[in-house]
């Protein structure tokens, strides 16, 4: 029986991760995102697999909302076995065309939200001395993409945050993994004039997360890069 919390669970990679973990025996899934109607559709798929699902509409950039969401999970099931920090936002623009407001919004969506959610669950996970925290980075965490200044800055910051969490918790029973996927076929790429076959399927990222969770407790994949077979887009 696993308790799994997934942010950004209403579509794309987050929804695929939810469906993958729904196949776990007696899975308990907390699905977090802003849009309840999209969450309900994913929840229906997960329940069809036998999972117990908690739908939690939440703006993960809002400190009070995150605290309330975490309290619902902790009160119902206790500390999560798996926390997947997947929520994020991709709005490309070069530096000269990026306003301060846009830059801050990208940091809030892709970095501050991860800090808030991780902090909200961390003490409970440490108290159990058990759990696996996944951070959904990007190849933009490790290389520069001209035209995506705010997104790259945020994803670089996420990688740094995750590395610190790893160092602070590695002797406390927690595992920390950062996934660094390249172009994955999700709604973020809608309107792009490229064939679906040029992208990785979200299900491959989801299967990777589930497989890494099932490694021996003596082993952790700290950082893993996944790219389309033909290379980055």
PDB file of C-alpha atoms in Angstrom:
ATOM      1  CA  UNK A   1       0.000   0.000   0.000  1.00  0.00           C
ATOM      2  CA  UNK A   2       1.510   3.314  -1.110  1.00  0.00           C
ATOM      3  CA  UNK A   3       0.433   6.889  -0.458  1.00  0.00           C
ATOM      4  CA  UNK A   4       1.391   8.995  -3.459  1.00  0.00           C
ATOM      5  CA  UNK A   5       1.036  12.779  -3.759  1.00  0.00           C
ATOM      6  CA  UNK A   6       1.325  14.198  -7.279  1.00  0.00           C
ATOM      7  CA  UNK A   7       1.210  17.882  -8.144  1.00  0.00           C
ATOM      8  CA  UNK A   8       0.275  18.962 -11.640  1.00  0.00           C
ATOM      9  CA  UNK A   9      -1.739  15.754 -11.842  1.00  0.00           C
ATOM     10  CA  UNK A  10      -4.507  17.000 -14.119  1.00  0.00           C
ATOM     11  CA  UNK A  11      -2.740  16.443 -17.453  1.00  0.00           C
ATOM     12  CA  UNK A  12       0.468  15.495 -19.203  1.00  0.00           C
ATOM     13  CA  UNK A  13       3.249  13.863 -17.206  1.00  0.00           C
ATOM     14  CA  UNK A  14       1.438  14.281 -13.878  1.00  0.00           C
ATOM     15  CA  UNK A  15      -1.671  12.484 -15.129  1.00  0.00           C
ATOM     16  CA  UNK A  16       0.473   9.702 -16.579  1.00  0.00           C
ATOM     17  CA  UNK A  17       2.271   9.278 -13.246  1.00  0.00           C
ATOM     18  CA  UNK A  18      -1.074   9.092 -11.458  1.00  0.00           C
ATOM     19  CA  UNK A  19      -2.311   6.360 -13.789  1.00  0.00           C
ATOM     20  CA  UNK A  20       0.959   4.430 -13.394  1.00  0.00           C
ATOM     21  CA  UNK A  21       0.783   4.455  -9.595  1.00  0.00           C
ATOM     22  CA  UNK A  22      -2.925   3.582  -9.690  1.00  0.00           C
ATOM     23  CA  UNK A  23      -1.775   0.101 -10.679  1.00  0.00           C
ATOM     24  CA  UNK A  24       0.020  -0.326  -7.338  1.00  0.00           C
ATOM     25  CA  UNK A  25      -1.795  -2.655  -4.907  1.00  0.00           C
ATOM     26  CA  UNK A  26      -4.075  -0.630  -2.610  1.00  0.00           C
ATOM     27  CA  UNK A  27      -2.744   2.640  -4.005  1.00  0.00           C
ATOM     28  CA  UNK A  28      -3.781   5.851  -2.297  1.00  0.00           C
ATOM     29  CA  UNK A  29      -3.383   8.825  -4.586  1.00  0.00           C
ATOM     30  CA  UNK A  30      -3.630  12.527  -3.758  1.00  0.00           C
ATOM     31  CA  UNK A  31      -4.031  14.372  -7.051  1.00  0.00           C
ATOM     32  CA  UNK A  32      -3.196  18.078  -6.902  1.00  0.00           C
ATOM     33  CA  UNK A  33      -3.720  20.765  -9.549  1.00  0.00           C
ATOM     34  CA  UNK A  34      -5.737  23.938 -10.096  1.00  0.00           C
ATOM     35  CA  UNK A  35      -8.556  22.608 -12.294  1.00  0.00           C
ATOM     36  CA  UNK A  36     -10.904  20.254 -10.483  1.00  0.00           C
ATOM     37  CA  UNK A  37     -12.750  19.025 -13.569  1.00  0.00           C
ATOM     38  CA  UNK A  38      -9.513  17.816 -15.153  1.00  0.00           C
ATOM     39  CA  UNK A  39      -8.443  16.197 -11.893  1.00  0.00           C
ATOM     40  CA  UNK A  40     -11.765  14.370 -11.685  1.00  0.00           C
ATOM     41  CA  UNK A  41     -11.220  12.843 -15.123  1.00  0.00           C
ATOM     42  CA  UNK A  42      -7.793  11.521 -14.103  1.00  0.00           C
ATOM     43  CA  UNK A  43      -9.208  10.355 -10.775  1.00  0.00           C
ATOM     44  CA  UNK A  44     -11.888   8.336 -12.571  1.00  0.00           C
ATOM     45  CA  UNK A  45      -9.211   6.465 -14.535  1.00  0.00           C
ATOM     46  CA  UNK A  46      -7.271   5.778 -11.349  1.00  0.00           C
ATOM     47  CA  UNK A  47     -10.316   4.579  -9.443  1.00  0.00           C
ATOM     48  CA  UNK A  48     -11.090   2.202 -12.302  1.00  0.00           C
ATOM     49  CA  UNK A  49      -7.756   0.543 -11.491  1.00  0.00           C
ATOM     50  CA  UNK A  50      -8.808   0.154  -7.851  1.00  0.00           C
ATOM     51  CA  UNK A  51      -6.970   3.129  -6.357  1.00  0.00           C
ATOM     52  CA  UNK A  52      -8.324   5.229  -3.505  1.00  0.00           C
ATOM     53  CA  UNK A  53      -8.141   8.798  -4.815  1.00  0.00           C
ATOM     54  CA  UNK A  54      -8.269  12.187  -3.126  1.00  0.00           C
ATOM     55  CA  UNK A  55      -8.868  15.109  -5.488  1.00  0.00           C
ATOM     56  CA  UNK A  56      -7.299  18.310  -4.198  1.00  0.00           C
ATOM     57  CA  UNK A  57      -7.727  21.475  -6.256  1.00  0.00           C
ATOM     58  CA  UNK A  58      -4.896  23.752  -5.153  1.00  0.00           C
ATOM     59  CA  UNK A  59      -2.772  26.647  -6.345  1.00  0.00           C
ATOM     60  CA  UNK A  60       0.645  25.339  -5.347  1.00  0.00           C
ATOM     61  CA  UNK A  61       2.139  28.824  -5.454  1.00  0.00           C
ATOM     62  CA  UNK A  62      -0.141  29.841  -2.568  1.00  0.00           C
ATOM     63  CA  UNK A  63       1.419  29.061   0.821  1.00  0.00           C
ATOM     64  CA  UNK A  64      -1.881  28.839   2.710  1.00  0.00           C
ATOM     65  CA  UNK A  65      -3.480  26.664   0.021  1.00  0.00           C
ATOM     66  CA  UNK A  66      -0.515  24.273   0.048  1.00  0.00           C
ATOM     67  CA  UNK A  67      -0.628  24.010   3.833  1.00  0.00           C
ATOM     68  CA  UNK A  68      -4.353  23.199   3.729  1.00  0.00           C
ATOM     69  CA  UNK A  69      -3.836  20.619   0.977  1.00  0.00           C
ATOM     70  CA  UNK A  70      -1.033  18.905   2.875  1.00  0.00           C
ATOM     71  CA  UNK A  71      -3.107  18.820   6.049  1.00  0.00           C
ATOM     72  CA  UNK A  72      -5.899  16.983   4.220  1.00  0.00           C
ATOM     73  CA  UNK A  73      -3.474  14.333   3.007  1.00  0.00           C
ATOM     74  CA  UNK A  74      -1.722  13.940   6.358  1.00  0.00           C
ATOM     75  CA  UNK A  75      -4.995  13.766   8.294  1.00  0.00           C
ATOM     76  CA  UNK A  76      -6.422  11.122   5.986  1.00  0.00           C
ATOM     77  CA  UNK A  77      -3.424   8.898   5.231  1.00  0.00           C
ATOM     78  CA  UNK A  78      -0.387  10.181   7.068  1.00  0.00           C
ATOM     79  CA  UNK A  79       2.964  10.910   5.454  1.00  0.00           C
ATOM     80  CA  UNK A  80       3.299  10.069   1.754  1.00  0.00           C
ATOM     81  CA  UNK A  81       5.490   7.238   0.563  1.00  0.00           C
ATOM     82  CA  UNK A  82       5.990   9.143  -2.683  1.00  0.00           C
ATOM     83  CA  UNK A  83       5.874  12.890  -3.310  1.00  0.00           C
ATOM     84  CA  UNK A  84       6.050  13.934  -6.960  1.00  0.00           C
ATOM     85  CA  UNK A  85       6.742  17.628  -7.474  1.00  0.00           C
ATOM     86  CA  UNK A  86       5.542  17.832 -11.049  1.00  0.00           C
ATOM     87  CA  UNK A  87       3.537  21.074 -11.266  1.00  0.00           C
ATOM     88  CA  UNK A  88       5.065  23.707 -13.497  1.00  0.00           C
ATOM     89  CA  UNK A  89       4.548  26.113 -16.335  1.00  0.00           C
ATOM     90  CA  UNK A  90       6.339  26.655 -19.636  1.00  0.00           C
ATOM     91  CA  UNK A  91       6.163  30.126 -21.182  1.00  0.00           C
ATOM     92  CA  UNK A  92       9.120  30.714 -23.493  1.00  0.00           C
ATOM     93  CA  UNK A  93      10.451  34.196 -24.192  1.00  0.00           C
ATOM     94  CA  UNK A  94      13.907  35.717 -24.617  1.00  0.00           C
ATOM     95  CA  UNK A  95      15.379  37.986 -21.942  1.00  0.00           C
ATOM     96  CA  UNK A  96      14.667  41.196 -23.830  1.00  0.00           C
ATOM     97  CA  UNK A  97      10.984  40.285 -24.116  1.00  0.00           C
ATOM     98  CA  UNK A  98      10.491  38.974 -20.572  1.00  0.00           C
ATOM     99  CA  UNK A  99       8.870  41.312 -18.078  1.00  0.00           C
ATOM    100  CA  UNK A 100       9.672  41.209 -14.386  1.00  0.00           C
ATOM    101  CA  UNK A 101       6.124  39.993 -13.787  1.00  0.00           C
ATOM    102  CA  UNK A 102       6.539  37.115 -16.241  1.00  0.00           C
ATOM    103  CA  UNK A 103       9.905  36.175 -14.768  1.00  0.00           C
ATOM    104  CA  UNK A 104       8.500  36.119 -11.243  1.00  0.00           C
ATOM    105  CA  UNK A 105       5.476  34.111 -12.351  1.00  0.00           C
ATOM    106  CA  UNK A 106       7.742  31.444 -13.879  1.00  0.00           C
ATOM    107  CA  UNK A 107       9.798  31.252 -10.689  1.00  0.00           C
ATOM    108  CA  UNK A 108       6.630  30.955  -8.629  1.00  0.00           C
ATOM    109  CA  UNK A 109       5.141  28.210 -10.813  1.00  0.00           C
ATOM    110  CA  UNK A 110       8.289  26.148 -11.321  1.00  0.00           C
ATOM    111  CA  UNK A 111      10.380  26.738  -8.198  1.00  0.00           C
ATOM    112  CA  UNK A 112       8.582  28.402  -5.286  1.00  0.00           C
ATOM    113  CA  UNK A 113       5.727  25.906  -5.613  1.00  0.00           C
ATOM    114  CA  UNK A 114       8.186  23.019  -5.285  1.00  0.00           C
ATOM    115  CA  UNK A 115       9.717  24.577  -2.172  1.00  0.00           C
ATOM    116  CA  UNK A 116       6.283  25.030  -0.580  1.00  0.00           C
ATOM    117  CA  UNK A 117       5.005  21.523  -1.325  1.00  0.00           C
ATOM    118  CA  UNK A 118       8.211  19.798  -0.261  1.00  0.00           C
ATOM    119  CA  UNK A 119       8.383  21.752   2.975  1.00  0.00           C
ATOM    120  CA  UNK A 120       4.729  20.995   3.726  1.00  0.00           C
ATOM    121  CA  UNK A 121       5.336  17.219   3.727  1.00  0.00           C
ATOM    122  CA  UNK A 122       8.973  16.969   4.734  1.00  0.00           C
ATOM    123  CA  UNK A 123       8.675  16.794   8.524  1.00  0.00           C
ATOM    124  CA  UNK A 124       6.084  14.021   8.374  1.00  0.00           C
ATOM    125  CA  UNK A 125       8.224  12.030   5.959  1.00  0.00           C
ATOM    126  CA  UNK A 126      11.329  12.488   8.100  1.00  0.00           C
ATOM    127  CA  UNK A 127       9.386  11.413  11.198  1.00  0.00           C
ATOM    128  CA  UNK A 128       8.671   8.097   9.453  1.00  0.00           C
ATOM    129  CA  UNK A 129      12.246   7.886   8.134  1.00  0.00           C
ATOM    130  CA  UNK A 130      10.781   6.690   4.886  1.00  0.00           C
ATOM    131  CA  UNK A 131       9.721   8.161   1.576  1.00  0.00           C
ATOM    132  CA  UNK A 132      10.794   9.104  -1.927  1.00  0.00           C
ATOM    133  CA  UNK A 133      10.651  12.678  -3.232  1.00  0.00           C
ATOM    134  CA  UNK A 134      10.690  13.191  -6.990  1.00  0.00           C
ATOM    135  CA  UNK A 135      11.434  16.562  -8.549  1.00  0.00           C
ATOM    136  CA  UNK A 136      10.409  17.074 -12.162  1.00  0.00           C
ATOM    137  CA  UNK A 137      13.244  19.066 -13.640  1.00  0.00           C
ATOM    138  CA  UNK A 138      14.048  19.344 -17.320  1.00  0.00           C
ATOM    139  CA  UNK A 139      16.957  19.257 -19.695  1.00  0.00           C
ATOM    140  CA  UNK A 140      16.546  23.021 -19.214  1.00  0.00           C
ATOM    141  CA  UNK A 141      17.906  22.397 -15.694  1.00  0.00           C
ATOM    142  CA  UNK A 142      21.304  21.495 -17.128  1.00  0.00           C
ATOM    143  CA  UNK A 143      21.633  23.435 -20.378  1.00  0.00           C
ATOM    144  CA  UNK A 144      20.709  26.858 -21.693  1.00  0.00           C
ATOM    145  CA  UNK A 145      17.839  27.273 -24.132  1.00  0.00           C
ATOM    146  CA  UNK A 146      17.832  30.706 -25.786  1.00  0.00           C
ATOM    147  CA  UNK A 147      14.317  32.090 -25.758  1.00  0.00           C
ATOM    148  CA  UNK A 148      13.369  30.479 -22.436  1.00  0.00           C
ATOM    149  CA  UNK A 149      15.189  32.626 -19.908  1.00  0.00           C
ATOM    150  CA  UNK A 150      12.666  32.476 -17.059  1.00  0.00           C
ATOM    151  CA  UNK A 151      11.930  28.770 -17.493  1.00  0.00           C
ATOM    152  CA  UNK A 152      15.627  27.853 -17.624  1.00  0.00           C
ATOM    153  CA  UNK A 153      16.393  29.961 -14.569  1.00  0.00           C
ATOM    154  CA  UNK A 154      13.563  28.323 -12.627  1.00  0.00           C
ATOM    155  CA  UNK A 155      14.503  24.792 -13.662  1.00  0.00           C
ATOM    156  CA  UNK A 156      18.169  25.385 -12.850  1.00  0.00           C
ATOM    157  CA  UNK A 157      16.980  26.568  -9.438  1.00  0.00           C
ATOM    158  CA  UNK A 158      14.829  23.464  -9.000  1.00  0.00           C
ATOM    159  CA  UNK A 159      17.857  21.244  -9.560  1.00  0.00           C
ATOM    160  CA  UNK A 160      19.794  23.165  -6.923  1.00  0.00           C
ATOM    161  CA  UNK A 161      16.895  22.923  -4.485  1.00  0.00           C
ATOM    162  CA  UNK A 162      16.579  19.175  -5.018  1.00  0.00           C
ATOM    163  CA  UNK A 163      20.302  18.635  -4.502  1.00  0.00           C
ATOM    164  CA  UNK A 164      20.136  20.424  -1.163  1.00  0.00           C
ATOM    165  CA  UNK A 165      17.104  18.376  -0.087  1.00  0.00           C
ATOM    166  CA  UNK A 166      19.028  15.233  -1.022  1.00  0.00           C
ATOM    167  CA  UNK A 167      21.997  16.238   1.139  1.00  0.00           C
ATOM    168  CA  UNK A 168      19.805  17.281   4.066  1.00  0.00           C
ATOM    169  CA  UNK A 169      17.776  14.064   4.122  1.00  0.00           C
ATOM    170  CA  UNK A 170      20.004  11.252   2.833  1.00  0.00           C
ATOM    171  CA  UNK A 171      20.786  10.027   6.371  1.00  0.00           C
ATOM    172  CA  UNK A 172      17.166  10.446   7.493  1.00  0.00           C
ATOM    173  CA  UNK A 173      15.597   7.647   5.467  1.00  0.00           C
ATOM    174  CA  UNK A 174      14.452   9.652   2.440  1.00  0.00           C
ATOM    175  CA  UNK A 175      15.395   9.215  -1.192  1.00  0.00           C
ATOM    176  CA  UNK A 176      15.482  12.175  -3.584  1.00  0.00           C
ATOM    177  CA  UNK A 177      15.401  11.882  -7.371  1.00  0.00           C
ATOM    178  CA  UNK A 178      15.444  14.593 -10.022  1.00  0.00           C
ATOM    179  CA  UNK A 179      14.106  13.659 -13.439  1.00  0.00           C
ATOM    180  CA  UNK A 180      15.461  15.721 -16.317  1.00  0.00           C
ATOM    181  CA  UNK A 181      13.267  14.939 -19.336  1.00  0.00           C
ATOM    182  CA  UNK A 182      13.582  16.432 -22.759  1.00  0.00           C
ATOM    183  CA  UNK A 183      10.645  17.106 -25.053  1.00  0.00           C
ATOM    184  CA  UNK A 184       7.652  15.077 -23.876  1.00  0.00           C
ATOM    185  CA  UNK A 185       4.322  14.988 -25.679  1.00  0.00           C
ATOM    186  CA  UNK A 186       2.103  17.054 -23.369  1.00  0.00           C
ATOM    187  CA  UNK A 187      -0.258  20.051 -23.743  1.00  0.00           C
ATOM    188  CA  UNK A 188       2.769  22.357 -23.315  1.00  0.00           C
ATOM    189  CA  UNK A 189       3.671  21.565 -26.929  1.00  0.00           C
ATOM    190  CA  UNK A 190       0.235  22.192 -28.419  1.00  0.00           C
ATOM    191  CA  UNK A 191       0.450  24.084 -31.682  1.00  0.00           C
ATOM    192  CA  UNK A 192       4.031  23.045 -32.437  1.00  0.00           C
ATOM    193  CA  UNK A 193       4.458  21.861 -36.011  1.00  0.00           C
ATOM    194  CA  UNK A 194       6.231  18.589 -35.196  1.00  0.00           C
ATOM    195  CA  UNK A 195       4.977  14.994 -35.338  1.00  0.00           C
ATOM    196  CA  UNK A 196       4.060  13.260 -32.097  1.00  0.00           C
ATOM    197  CA  UNK A 197       6.671  10.616 -32.890  1.00  0.00           C
ATOM    198  CA  UNK A 198       9.416  13.204 -32.365  1.00  0.00           C
ATOM    199  CA  UNK A 199       8.520  13.463 -28.661  1.00  0.00           C
ATOM    200  CA  UNK A 200       8.790  11.080 -25.738  1.00  0.00           C
ATOM    201  CA  UNK A 201       5.430   9.789 -24.491  1.00  0.00           C
ATOM    202  CA  UNK A 202       4.451  10.963 -21.009  1.00  0.00           C
ATOM    203  CA  UNK A 203       3.873   7.324 -20.101  1.00  0.00           C
ATOM    204  CA  UNK A 204       7.608   6.639 -20.422  1.00  0.00           C
ATOM    205  CA  UNK A 205       8.371   9.287 -17.823  1.00  0.00           C
ATOM    206  CA  UNK A 206       5.679   7.834 -15.573  1.00  0.00           C
ATOM    207  CA  UNK A 207       7.026   4.297 -15.893  1.00  0.00           C
ATOM    208  CA  UNK A 208      10.481   5.595 -15.010  1.00  0.00           C
ATOM    209  CA  UNK A 209       9.207   7.226 -11.810  1.00  0.00           C
ATOM    210  CA  UNK A 210       7.436   4.067 -10.719  1.00  0.00           C
ATOM    211  CA  UNK A 211      10.445   1.877 -11.519  1.00  0.00           C
ATOM    212  CA  UNK A 212      12.823   4.124  -9.577  1.00  0.00           C
ATOM    213  CA  UNK A 213      10.501   4.021  -6.570  1.00  0.00           C
ATOM    214  CA  UNK A 214      10.768   0.233  -6.602  1.00  0.00           C
ATOM    215  CA  UNK A 215      14.545   0.145  -6.406  1.00  0.00           C
ATOM    216  CA  UNK A 216      15.973  -1.273  -3.203  1.00  0.00           C
ATOM    217  CA  UNK A 217      15.955   1.225  -0.300  1.00  0.00           C
ATOM    218  CA  UNK A 218      19.741   0.938  -0.468  1.00  0.00           C
ATOM    219  CA  UNK A 219      19.786   2.553  -3.910  1.00  0.00           C
ATOM    220  CA  UNK A 220      18.702   5.940  -5.250  1.00  0.00           C
ATOM    221  CA  UNK A 221      18.848   7.385  -8.755  1.00  0.00           C
ATOM    222  CA  UNK A 222      19.815  10.923  -7.838  1.00  0.00           C
ATOM    223  CA  UNK A 223      19.466  12.507 -11.288  1.00  0.00           C
ATOM    224  CA  UNK A 224      18.342  10.913 -14.520  1.00  0.00           C
ATOM    225  CA  UNK A 225      18.208  12.463 -18.009  1.00  0.00           C
ATOM    226  CA  UNK A 226      15.614  11.249 -20.500  1.00  0.00           C
ATOM    227  CA  UNK A 227      15.697  12.487 -24.086  1.00  0.00           C
ATOM    228  CA  UNK A 228      13.890  11.716 -27.334  1.00  0.00           C
ATOM    229  CA  UNK A 229      15.822   9.110 -29.281  1.00  0.00           C
ATOM    230  CA  UNK A 230      16.573  11.623 -32.051  1.00  0.00           C
ATOM    231  CA  UNK A 231      17.779  14.241 -29.590  1.00  0.00           C
ATOM    232  CA  UNK A 232      16.485  17.494 -28.126  1.00  0.00           C
ATOM    233  CA  UNK A 233      14.001  19.710 -29.917  1.00  0.00           C
TER     234      UNK A 233
END
